[in-house]
Short mmCIF file of C-alpha atoms in Angstrom, two decimals:
data_model
loop_
_atom_site.label_atom_id
_atom_site.label_comp_id
_atom_site.label_asym_id
_atom_site.label_seq_id
_atom_site.Cartn_x
_atom_site.Cartn_y
_atom_site.Cartn_z
CA UNK A 1 12.02 87.56 119.35
CA UNK A 2 12.14 86.88 123.08
CA UNK A 3 13.55 89.89 125.18
CA UNK A 4 16.51 87.73 126.67
CA UNK A 5 17.81 87.31 123.01
CA UNK A 6 17.37 90.93 122.45
CA UNK A 7 19.16 91.70 125.66
CA UNK A 8 22.10 89.45 124.44
CA UNK A 9 22.42 91.36 121.15
CA UNK A 10 22.26 94.93 122.95
CA UNK A 11 24.86 93.84 125.21
CA UNK A 12 27.26 92.87 122.58
CA UNK A 13 26.82 96.24 120.79
CA UNK A 14 27.63 97.97 124.00
CA UNK A 15 30.65 95.90 124.45
CA UNK A 16 31.91 96.87 120.99
CA UNK A 17 31.55 100.65 121.86
CA UNK A 18 33.70 99.60 124.97
CA UNK A 19 36.30 98.23 122.73
CA UNK A 20 36.73 101.59 120.97
CA UNK A 21 37.51 103.17 124.35
CA UNK A 22 39.96 100.25 125.14
CA UNK A 23 41.81 100.85 122.06
CA UNK A 24 42.13 104.42 122.27
CA UNK A 25 44.37 103.79 125.23
CA UNK A 26 46.78 102.04 123.01
CA UNK A 27 47.30 104.61 120.24
CA UNK A 28 49.98 107.01 120.12
CA UNK A 29 50.94 106.94 116.42
CA UNK A 30 49.27 106.62 112.95
CA UNK A 31 51.02 102.84 112.97
CA UNK A 32 49.12 102.00 116.13
CA UNK A 33 45.99 103.36 114.61
CA UNK A 34 46.04 101.84 111.13
CA UNK A 35 48.00 98.50 111.58
CA UNK A 36 47.94 97.95 115.36
CA UNK A 37 51.60 99.04 115.62
CA UNK A 38 52.53 95.87 113.48
CA UNK A 39 52.58 94.07 116.77
CA UNK A 40 49.99 91.37 116.73
CA UNK A 41 51.14 87.85 117.92
CA UNK A 42 49.87 84.46 116.59
CA UNK A 43 46.44 84.25 118.42
CA UNK A 44 45.35 87.79 117.74
CA UNK A 45 46.22 87.67 114.22
CA UNK A 46 44.69 84.30 113.45
CA UNK A 47 41.54 85.80 114.90
CA UNK A 48 41.38 88.98 113.27
CA UNK A 49 42.10 87.32 109.95
CA UNK A 50 39.67 84.84 110.31
CA UNK A 51 36.92 87.37 111.55
CA UNK A 52 37.48 89.78 108.64
CA UNK A 53 37.05 87.28 105.85
CA UNK A 54 34.13 85.43 107.49
CA UNK A 55 31.41 88.04 106.95
CA UNK A 56 27.57 87.77 106.36
CA UNK A 57 28.49 85.71 103.03
CA UNK A 58 30.06 83.20 105.10
CA UNK A 59 28.19 82.96 108.25
CA UNK A 60 24.56 83.67 106.87
CA UNK A 61 25.08 82.73 103.13
CA UNK A 62 26.98 79.33 103.89
CA UNK A 63 24.12 77.97 106.18
CA UNK A 64 21.64 79.16 103.34
CA UNK A 65 23.67 77.38 100.61
CA UNK A 66 23.74 74.27 102.71
CA UNK A 67 20.06 74.50 103.28
CA UNK A 68 19.44 74.67 99.45
CA UNK A 69 22.33 72.46 98.06
CA UNK A 70 23.33 70.30 100.93
CA UNK A 71 26.99 69.53 101.55
CA UNK A 72 28.01 71.47 98.46
CA UNK A 73 27.22 74.58 100.06
CA UNK A 74 30.33 74.51 101.71
CA UNK A 75 32.50 75.74 98.52
CA UNK A 76 31.49 79.47 99.19
CA UNK A 77 33.41 79.35 102.50
CA UNK A 78 35.98 76.99 101.31
CA UNK A 79 37.04 79.13 98.62
CA UNK A 80 37.42 82.07 101.03
CA UNK A 81 39.56 79.74 103.11
CA UNK A 82 41.72 78.60 100.38
CA UNK A 83 42.17 82.28 99.18
CA UNK A 84 43.27 83.35 102.52
CA UNK A 85 45.74 80.23 103.03
CA UNK A 86 47.36 81.11 99.59
CA UNK A 87 47.85 84.81 100.50
CA UNK A 88 49.57 83.84 103.82
CA UNK A 89 51.58 80.88 102.47
CA UNK A 90 52.91 82.46 99.43
CA UNK A 91 52.93 86.23 99.92
CA UNK A 92 52.33 87.47 103.30
CA UNK A 93 56.12 87.05 104.61
CA UNK A 94 57.00 89.38 101.65
CA UNK A 95 54.11 91.67 102.40
CA UNK A 96 54.77 91.96 106.09
CA UNK A 97 58.66 92.67 105.46
CA UNK A 98 57.77 95.66 103.17
CA UNK A 99 56.47 97.50 106.22
CA UNK A 100 53.82 99.64 104.24
CA UNK A 101 50.25 100.48 104.52
CA UNK A 102 48.69 99.72 101.13
CA UNK A 103 48.51 97.56 97.92
CA UNK A 104 49.50 100.86 95.85
CA UNK A 105 52.55 101.51 97.72
CA UNK A 106 53.74 97.92 96.94
CA UNK A 107 53.29 98.53 93.16
CA UNK A 108 54.95 101.77 93.35
CA UNK A 109 58.05 100.21 95.36
CA UNK A 110 58.06 97.26 92.73
CA UNK A 111 57.78 98.91 89.56
CA UNK A 112 59.05 102.44 90.31
CA UNK A 113 56.31 104.38 88.42
CA UNK A 114 53.85 106.71 90.04
CA UNK A 115 51.28 105.75 87.45
CA UNK A 116 50.54 102.56 89.38
CA UNK A 117 48.75 104.79 92.04
CA UNK A 118 45.74 104.59 89.79
CA UNK A 119 45.25 101.31 91.24
CA UNK A 120 44.05 102.98 94.39
CA UNK A 121 40.83 104.25 92.91
CA UNK A 122 39.47 100.79 92.13
CA UNK A 123 40.91 99.61 95.72
CA UNK A 124 38.77 102.50 97.28
CA UNK A 125 35.79 101.65 95.37
CA UNK A 126 36.22 97.86 96.38
CA UNK A 127 36.50 98.68 100.04
CA UNK A 128 33.75 100.98 100.34
CA UNK A 129 31.33 98.33 98.85
CA UNK A 130 32.70 95.65 101.09
CA UNK A 131 31.81 98.04 104.17
CA UNK A 132 28.40 99.13 102.57
CA UNK A 133 27.47 95.50 101.85
CA UNK A 134 27.99 94.24 105.28
CA UNK A 135 26.36 97.33 106.73
CA UNK A 136 23.30 96.75 104.78
CA UNK A 137 23.43 92.91 106.16
CA UNK A 138 23.52 93.43 109.73
CA UNK A 139 21.00 96.48 109.31
CA UNK A 140 18.58 94.03 107.94
CA UNK A 141 18.70 91.97 110.85
CA UNK A 142 18.18 94.83 113.11
CA UNK A 143 15.30 95.75 111.09
CA UNK A 144 13.55 92.49 111.47
CA UNK A 145 14.54 91.92 115.20
CA UNK A 146 13.50 95.37 116.54
CA UNK A 147 10.83 96.42 113.93
CA UNK A 148 12.81 99.32 112.78
CA UNK A 149 12.73 101.21 109.41
CA UNK A 150 15.75 100.55 107.32
CA UNK A 151 17.19 103.83 107.81
CA UNK A 152 17.00 103.60 111.59
CA UNK A 153 18.75 100.10 111.53
CA UNK A 154 21.44 101.38 109.14
CA UNK A 155 22.06 104.59 111.40
CA UNK A 156 22.12 102.49 114.78
CA UNK A 157 24.17 99.65 113.50
CA UNK A 158 26.44 101.99 111.43
CA UNK A 159 27.07 104.08 114.38
CA UNK A 160 28.40 101.31 116.66
CA UNK A 161 30.83 100.33 113.99
CA UNK A 162 31.79 103.84 113.36
CA UNK A 163 32.26 104.54 117.02
CA UNK A 164 34.74 101.91 117.80
CA UNK A 165 36.55 101.87 114.45
CA UNK A 166 36.85 105.70 114.72
CA UNK A 167 38.05 106.02 118.39
CA UNK A 168 40.26 103.05 118.59
CA UNK A 169 41.53 102.22 115.24
CA UNK A 170 42.92 99.08 114.26
CA UNK A 171 43.48 98.15 117.95
CA UNK A 172 39.97 98.20 118.76
CA UNK A 173 38.81 96.45 115.61
CA UNK A 174 41.40 93.72 116.47
CA UNK A 175 39.83 93.18 119.84
CA UNK A 176 36.16 93.24 118.54
CA UNK A 177 37.26 90.93 115.86
CA UNK A 178 38.68 88.50 118.35
CA UNK A 179 35.42 88.68 120.19
CA UNK A 180 33.59 88.22 117.23
CA UNK A 181 35.78 85.25 116.33
CA UNK A 182 35.03 83.60 119.65
CA UNK A 183 31.31 84.32 119.14
CA UNK A 184 31.34 82.80 115.69
CA UNK A 185 33.31 79.52 117.14
CA UNK A 186 30.94 79.09 120.03
CA UNK A 187 27.69 79.88 118.06
CA UNK A 188 28.68 77.81 115.04
CA UNK A 189 30.62 74.88 116.30
CA UNK A 190 29.36 74.89 120.00
CA UNK A 191 25.74 75.71 119.58
CA UNK A 192 24.18 75.47 116.07
CA UNK A 193 26.01 72.46 114.72
CA UNK A 194 25.26 69.94 117.55
CA UNK A 195 21.67 71.18 118.23
CA UNK A 196 20.65 71.21 114.76
CA UNK A 197 22.27 67.61 114.19
CA UNK A 198 20.39 66.48 117.39
CA UNK A 199 16.94 67.92 116.24
CA UNK A 200 17.55 66.13 112.88
CA UNK A 201 18.41 62.92 114.32
CA UNK A 202 22.13 63.08 113.75
CA UNK A 203 23.94 62.11 110.51
CA UNK A 204 21.67 59.06 110.21
CA UNK A 205 18.58 61.12 110.38
CA UNK A 206 19.91 63.48 107.74
CA UNK A 207 20.77 60.44 105.48
CA UNK A 208 17.29 59.08 105.82
CA UNK A 209 15.31 62.21 105.44
CA UNK A 210 17.29 64.06 102.64
CA UNK A 211 17.55 63.31 98.98
CA UNK A 212 20.83 61.83 97.63
CA UNK A 213 21.74 65.16 96.00
CA UNK A 214 22.31 66.87 99.46
CA UNK A 215 25.20 64.73 99.91
CA UNK A 216 26.83 65.31 96.43
CA UNK A 217 29.81 67.54 97.01
CA UNK A 218 29.18 69.15 93.44
CA UNK A 219 25.38 69.31 93.70
CA UNK A 220 25.33 73.11 93.30
CA UNK A 221 27.05 72.91 89.94
CA UNK A 222 30.42 73.33 88.66
CA UNK A 223 29.82 76.64 87.17
CA UNK A 224 28.81 78.06 90.76
CA UNK A 225 31.81 76.36 92.50
CA UNK A 226 34.28 77.62 89.85
CA UNK A 227 32.81 81.20 90.30
CA UNK A 228 33.29 81.09 94.08
CA UNK A 229 37.11 80.49 93.49
CA UNK A 230 37.43 83.09 90.71
CA UNK A 231 35.73 85.72 92.63
CA UNK A 232 36.58 85.07 96.32
CA UNK A 233 40.03 83.15 96.38
CA UNK A 234 41.54 85.53 93.73
CA UNK A 235 40.05 88.59 95.20
CA UNK A 236 41.39 87.67 98.73
CA UNK A 237 44.90 87.61 97.25
CA UNK A 238 44.71 91.34 96.44
CA UNK A 239 42.19 92.94 98.67
CA UNK A 240 43.43 96.02 100.77
CA UNK A 241 41.11 94.82 103.58
CA UNK A 242 43.22 91.66 103.84
CA UNK A 243 46.56 92.95 103.07
CA UNK A 244 46.01 95.50 105.96
CA UNK A 245 45.62 92.48 108.32
CA UNK A 246 48.90 91.09 107.05
CA UNK A 247 50.43 94.44 108.01
CA UNK A 248 49.36 94.00 111.65
CA UNK A 249 51.66 90.62 112.25
CA UNK A 250 54.52 91.06 114.45
CA UNK A 251 56.91 88.91 112.28
CA UNK A 252 56.54 87.27 108.74
CA UNK A 253 56.29 83.86 110.48
CA UNK A 254 53.11 84.90 112.19
CA UNK A 255 51.60 86.43 109.28
CA UNK A 256 52.44 83.30 107.36
CA UNK A 257 51.32 80.62 110.01
CA UNK A 258 48.68 82.64 111.50
CA UNK A 259 47.06 83.19 108.07
CA UNK A 260 47.29 79.52 107.13
CA UNK A 261 45.55 78.63 110.44
CA UNK A 262 42.87 81.22 109.76
CA UNK A 263 42.49 79.60 106.22
CA UNK A 264 42.18 76.08 107.71
CA UNK A 265 39.60 77.37 110.32
CA UNK A 266 37.42 78.90 107.35
CA UNK A 267 37.44 75.61 105.68
CA UNK A 268 36.10 73.87 108.67
CA UNK A 269 33.59 76.69 109.19
CA UNK A 270 32.31 76.26 105.62
CA UNK A 271 31.75 72.40 106.21
CA UNK A 272 30.07 72.93 109.33
CA UNK A 273 27.82 75.65 108.09
CA UNK A 274 26.68 73.35 105.11
CA UNK A 275 25.86 70.65 107.70
CA UNK A 276 23.79 73.26 109.62
CA UNK A 277 21.92 74.10 106.74
CA UNK A 278 21.12 70.33 106.01
CA UNK A 279 19.83 70.06 109.63
CA UNK A 280 17.57 72.80 109.06
CA UNK A 281 16.33 71.38 105.90
CA UNK A 282 15.01 68.59 107.92
CA UNK A 283 13.56 70.39 110.76
CA UNK A 284 12.41 73.62 109.34
CA UNK A 285 11.31 72.78 105.56
CA UNK A 286 9.69 75.65 103.42
CA UNK A 287 11.93 78.65 104.23
CA UNK A 288 11.61 80.49 101.01
CA UNK A 289 14.47 83.06 101.44
CA UNK A 290 17.74 81.09 102.25
CA UNK A 291 19.26 84.07 103.77
CA UNK A 292 16.75 83.61 106.48
CA UNK A 293 17.62 80.09 107.44
CA UNK A 294 20.50 81.18 109.85
CA UNK A 295 18.15 83.48 111.97
CA UNK A 296 15.65 80.73 111.92
CA UNK A 297 17.87 78.15 113.27
CA UNK A 298 19.13 80.53 115.98
CA UNK A 299 15.67 81.64 116.99
CA UNK A 300 13.56 78.45 116.35
CA UNK A 301 15.84 75.49 117.37
CA UNK A 302 18.12 76.86 120.00
CA UNK A 303 16.95 77.58 123.55
CA UNK A 304 16.14 81.15 124.47
CA UNK A 305 19.43 83.10 125.21
CA UNK A 306 21.65 80.51 123.35
CA UNK A 307 19.71 81.67 120.10
CA UNK A 308 20.54 85.16 120.96
CA UNK A 309 23.99 84.27 121.16
CA UNK A 310 24.24 82.40 117.87
CA UNK A 311 22.26 85.49 116.11
CA UNK A 312 24.81 87.75 117.58
CA UNK A 313 27.85 85.67 116.17
CA UNK A 314 26.37 86.29 112.76
CA UNK A 315 25.92 89.97 113.29
CA UNK A 316 29.32 89.93 114.62
CA UNK A 317 30.73 88.38 111.50
CA UNK A 318 28.98 91.26 109.35
CA UNK A 319 30.25 94.09 111.63
CA UNK A 320 33.81 92.59 111.49
CA UNK A 321 33.80 92.71 107.59
CA UNK A 322 32.46 96.17 107.67
CA UNK A 323 34.79 97.75 110.19
CA UNK A 324 37.65 96.09 108.23
CA UNK A 325 36.36 97.57 104.79
CA UNK A 326 35.91 100.92 106.56
CA UNK A 327 39.60 101.27 108.03
CA UNK A 328 40.97 99.85 104.68
CA UNK A 329 39.20 102.58 102.64
CA UNK A 330 40.28 105.52 104.85
CA UNK A 331 43.85 104.06 104.74
CA UNK A 332 43.68 104.05 100.86
CA UNK A 333 41.94 107.36 100.68
CA UNK A 334 44.59 109.13 102.66
CA UNK A 335 47.88 107.40 101.48
CA UNK A 336 47.13 106.75 97.78
CA UNK A 337 43.95 108.67 96.43
CA UNK A 338 44.58 112.08 97.74
CA UNK A 339 48.20 112.24 96.80
CA UNK A 340 46.96 111.17 93.34
CA UNK A 341 44.33 113.67 93.11
CA UNK A 342 46.58 116.47 94.41
CA UNK A 343 49.17 115.30 91.86
CA UNK A 344 46.49 115.58 88.93
CA UNK A 345 45.26 119.12 90.27
CA UNK A 346 49.02 120.39 90.16
CA UNK A 347 49.36 119.21 86.29
CA UNK A 348 52.09 116.87 87.51
CA UNK A 349 52.64 113.71 85.03
CA UNK A 350 53.38 110.46 86.52
CA UNK A 351 56.80 109.31 85.85
CA UNK A 352 59.31 106.74 86.68
CA UNK A 353 61.15 106.85 90.01
CA UNK A 354 64.68 106.67 91.06
CA UNK A 355 65.83 105.24 94.26
CA UNK A 356 65.85 108.52 95.94
CA UNK A 357 62.24 109.36 94.74
CA UNK A 358 61.09 105.85 96.04
CA UNK A 359 62.74 106.72 99.36
CA UNK A 360 60.17 109.10 100.13
CA UNK A 361 57.39 106.69 99.40
CA UNK A 362 58.97 103.65 101.09
CA UNK A 363 60.13 105.51 104.23
CA UNK A 364 56.64 107.36 104.74
CA UNK A 365 55.54 104.26 106.20
CA UNK A 366 58.35 103.86 108.50
CA UNK A 367 57.89 107.46 109.61
CA UNK A 368 54.26 106.97 110.71
CA UNK A 369 55.63 105.00 113.66
CA UNK A 370 56.92 108.38 115.11
CA UNK A 371 54.23 110.99 114.10
CA UNK A 372 52.51 113.02 116.41
CA UNK A 373 49.12 112.86 117.86
CA UNK A 374 47.55 115.32 115.39
CA UNK A 375 48.36 112.76 112.53
CA UNK A 376 46.25 110.18 114.44
CA UNK A 377 43.34 112.45 114.76
CA UNK A 378 43.65 113.20 110.80
CA UNK A 379 43.16 109.40 110.45
CA UNK A 380 40.21 109.33 112.59
CA UNK A 381 38.57 112.20 110.64
CA UNK A 382 39.12 110.21 107.51
CA UNK A 383 37.44 107.03 109.21
CA UNK A 384 34.72 109.05 110.42
CA UNK A 385 34.02 110.74 107.16
CA UNK A 386 34.18 107.60 105.08
CA UNK A 387 31.98 105.77 107.58
CA UNK A 388 29.34 108.23 107.00
CA UNK A 389 29.74 107.73 103.24
CA UNK A 390 29.26 103.85 103.79
CA UNK A 391 25.91 104.54 105.48
CA UNK A 392 24.86 106.69 102.73
CA UNK A 393 25.74 104.02 100.16
CA UNK A 394 23.95 101.61 102.23
CA UNK A 395 20.75 103.54 102.13
CA UNK A 396 20.75 105.14 98.60
CA UNK A 397 22.26 102.65 96.40
CA UNK A 398 19.49 100.30 95.06
CA UNK A 399 21.31 97.03 94.84
CA UNK A 400 24.64 97.09 96.91
CA UNK A 401 25.41 93.60 95.92
CA UNK A 402 25.49 94.53 92.25
CA UNK A 403 27.80 97.44 93.02
CA UNK A 404 29.95 95.30 95.02
CA UNK A 405 29.85 92.60 92.27
CA UNK A 406 31.21 95.40 89.89
CA UNK A 407 33.92 96.45 92.04
CA UNK A 408 35.18 92.82 92.80
CA UNK A 409 35.15 92.07 88.91
CA UNK A 410 37.28 95.26 88.30
CA UNK A 411 39.46 94.29 91.26
CA UNK A 412 40.27 90.91 89.92
CA UNK A 413 40.04 91.43 86.30
CA UNK A 414 42.35 94.59 86.41
CA UNK A 415 44.44 94.37 89.29
CA UNK A 416 45.10 90.63 90.18
CA UNK A 417 47.78 89.95 87.26
CA UNK A 418 49.93 93.34 88.04
CA UNK A 419 49.99 92.53 91.71
CA UNK A 420 50.82 88.91 91.68
CA UNK A 421 52.93 89.21 88.70
CA UNK A 422 55.12 91.70 90.38
CA UNK A 423 55.47 89.58 93.63
CA UNK A 424 56.34 86.47 91.30
CA UNK A 425 57.88 87.74 88.10
CA UNK A 426 61.10 89.91 88.22
CA UNK A 427 60.94 90.60 84.47
CA UNK A 428 57.37 92.36 84.92
CA UNK A 429 57.47 96.07 84.49
CA UNK A 430 55.86 99.08 85.19
CA UNK A 431 54.56 99.82 81.64
CA UNK A 432 53.49 96.18 81.73
CA UNK A 433 51.43 96.41 84.78
CA UNK A 434 49.94 99.69 84.10
CA UNK A 435 48.88 98.37 80.55
CA UNK A 436 47.53 95.44 82.23
CA UNK A 437 45.42 97.50 84.61
CA UNK A 438 44.08 99.38 82.05
CA UNK A 439 43.35 96.42 79.54
CA UNK A 440 41.87 94.32 82.26
CA UNK A 441 39.60 96.85 83.73
CA UNK A 442 38.27 98.04 80.40
CA UNK A 443 37.91 94.53 79.12
CA UNK A 444 35.93 93.75 82.30
CA UNK A 445 33.59 96.77 82.13
CA UNK A 446 32.96 96.46 78.53
CA UNK A 447 32.04 92.77 78.71
CA UNK A 448 29.85 93.40 81.67
CA UNK A 449 28.06 96.23 80.07
CA UNK A 450 27.66 94.20 76.63
CA UNK A 451 26.27 91.29 78.58
CA UNK A 452 24.04 93.52 80.73
CA UNK A 453 22.46 95.18 77.46
CA UNK A 454 21.75 91.77 75.99
CA UNK A 455 20.43 90.00 79.05
CA UNK A 456 16.92 89.25 79.55
CA UNK A 457 16.82 90.33 83.10
CA UNK A 458 18.51 93.18 84.94
CA UNK A 459 21.64 92.41 86.52
CA UNK A 460 22.36 89.01 84.72
CA UNK A 461 25.26 90.88 82.92
CA UNK A 462 26.72 92.18 86.08
CA UNK A 463 26.44 88.86 87.88
CA UNK A 464 27.79 86.78 84.99
CA UNK A 465 31.21 85.07 85.13
CA UNK A 466 32.57 86.11 81.66
CA UNK A 467 33.64 89.73 82.56
CA UNK A 468 36.22 88.43 84.95
CA UNK A 469 37.51 85.83 82.74
CA UNK A 470 37.95 88.34 79.70
CA UNK A 471 39.51 90.81 82.11
CA UNK A 472 42.26 88.35 83.55
CA UNK A 473 42.99 87.02 80.15
CA UNK A 474 43.60 90.34 78.59
CA UNK A 475 45.36 91.61 81.77
CA UNK A 476 47.75 88.67 81.45
CA UNK A 477 48.45 88.81 77.91
CA UNK A 478 49.02 92.55 77.90
CA UNK A 479 51.37 92.11 81.06
CA UNK A 480 53.66 89.76 79.61
CA UNK A 481 53.70 91.27 76.14
CA UNK A 482 54.38 94.74 77.11
CA UNK A 483 56.72 93.69 79.68
CA UNK A 484 58.86 91.63 77.47
CA UNK A 485 58.58 94.11 74.62
CA UNK A 486 60.06 97.16 76.74
CA UNK A 487 63.26 97.47 78.90
CA UNK A 488 63.50 95.64 82.22
CA UNK A 489 62.76 97.55 85.48
CA UNK A 490 65.68 99.70 86.50
CA UNK A 491 68.27 97.75 88.43
CA UNK A 492 68.40 100.24 91.09
CA UNK A 493 64.75 99.94 91.67
CA UNK A 494 64.68 96.18 91.57
CA UNK A 495 67.54 96.02 93.88
CA UNK A 496 65.88 98.24 96.46
CA UNK A 497 62.77 95.98 96.15
CA UNK A 498 64.71 92.86 96.68
CA UNK A 499 66.43 94.13 99.55
CA UNK A 500 63.27 95.61 101.31
CA UNK A 501 61.21 92.32 100.46
CA UNK A 502 63.87 90.58 102.37
CA UNK A 503 63.47 92.57 105.34
CA UNK A 504 66.75 94.44 104.83
CA UNK A 505 67.33 98.18 105.81
CA UNK A 506 67.82 99.84 102.62
CA UNK A 507 69.80 102.99 102.46
CA UNK A 508 68.43 104.92 99.34
CA UNK A 509 70.84 107.84 99.39
CA UNK A 510 73.84 105.32 99.15
CA UNK A 511 71.93 103.07 96.65
CA UNK A 512 71.16 105.95 94.52
CA UNK A 513 74.67 107.14 94.54
CA UNK A 514 75.95 103.65 93.64
CA UNK A 515 73.75 103.62 90.56
CA UNK A 516 74.18 107.21 89.56
CA UNK A 517 77.69 105.98 88.24
CA UNK A 518 76.07 103.87 85.75
CA UNK A 519 74.09 105.09 82.71
CA UNK A 520 70.49 104.57 82.70
CA UNK A 521 70.57 102.50 79.70
CA UNK A 522 73.08 100.09 81.26
CA UNK A 523 70.79 99.73 84.40
CA UNK A 524 68.28 98.02 82.47
#
């Protein structure tokens, strides 16, 4: 690789560290650190949302799929774009108005039951694996470019992400995401697309030199396309790393319109990535590993310097996803998992909550806007500690992608129905949600284990589609059945939820006093 291209990449890494210093100056509270003060406008929000979802799978994987399958390679990234669009169109305004920090807090507010905090364990595993997978991806690029051993590549690349995420929190990540969004736009739309098409002889050259199946939008197979939508579209609806970006929006309208814009951008990105891959199939035939196609286009087809910029755009996408997963993991750990572990250690049994009980959980998020600097330092320690854990996972887990697949399957199979059901169906109950989590998660894991045992090759069971389908069906049936069979959610809890989801200020003491005059049985 030419030294100019290397210099471009190194300059980018140094700038990322500078963003950490800049972000530190804007942090006075935990709200600033974890959700950028809930103050992002439309442009920053759109950029950070697009950057966090367009990771290595989208930038590098999308081009590789286009190289192998042609235009149908676009479906991976399109499924991501549709997931973002659906989340922000349907649920982002409600999520933003709740003014919370985690998905688990939403479940507790909605169902009035502490047992839903168990969802945080699954969410923690998912966010850690998201960060570890992305860390491994950009470390692999560094290992090739600089000739480093893998451990050194993980250490250097992970340290850059860890520095700017730990020092500057969500403000630094937001600024880094915006820079990454600009780089991805320039690198993909402005450089790789026109240059790859030029070398291939334009669209006419592609038509003449590629087989007809490269132009079939279903060329990769219906099963693969369905899998992308089940895993990515549904997963994006409930992922903590994505919700945490929604929490950063200044208003519900920004969360909705900005997220929809990010979804449209992702769809265009997917189409363009597939076309770049098609151009590479004409100009650079014979590449055996499809994940290498992106780097080969950047280094072999683009002029020196511009190639480094395009390659940096791919690394930026991976780092954006890694930093997003890292701060999401830290938020879940300190807000949900640690309180859950403390309750278990104290022998406290989870129970149903009154409005006064819920007030502590609900208003804790608002209180974070006024906390002292030492609480920000507490947040930093969690990000630093879990960042080290992410780097260890990236180094020691034999197949991080397999671990991520397991986490994704359990996330979708076990948590999708209780989360979306709580947002859309008033009759859903805490017992129904809890039972659905257990049924969906256990069904997913048992099916995955059975398929893995009976599979001819290792990981065939883990990468199969059936575990998610089984988990979703079981979760839905149990959620509806148990919810209808039991008493509805307490009217006081539902009243508080509905007021809060409309963005109204809730006086929990007054609400509790109002409903205390009504027998519990009559509030069902």
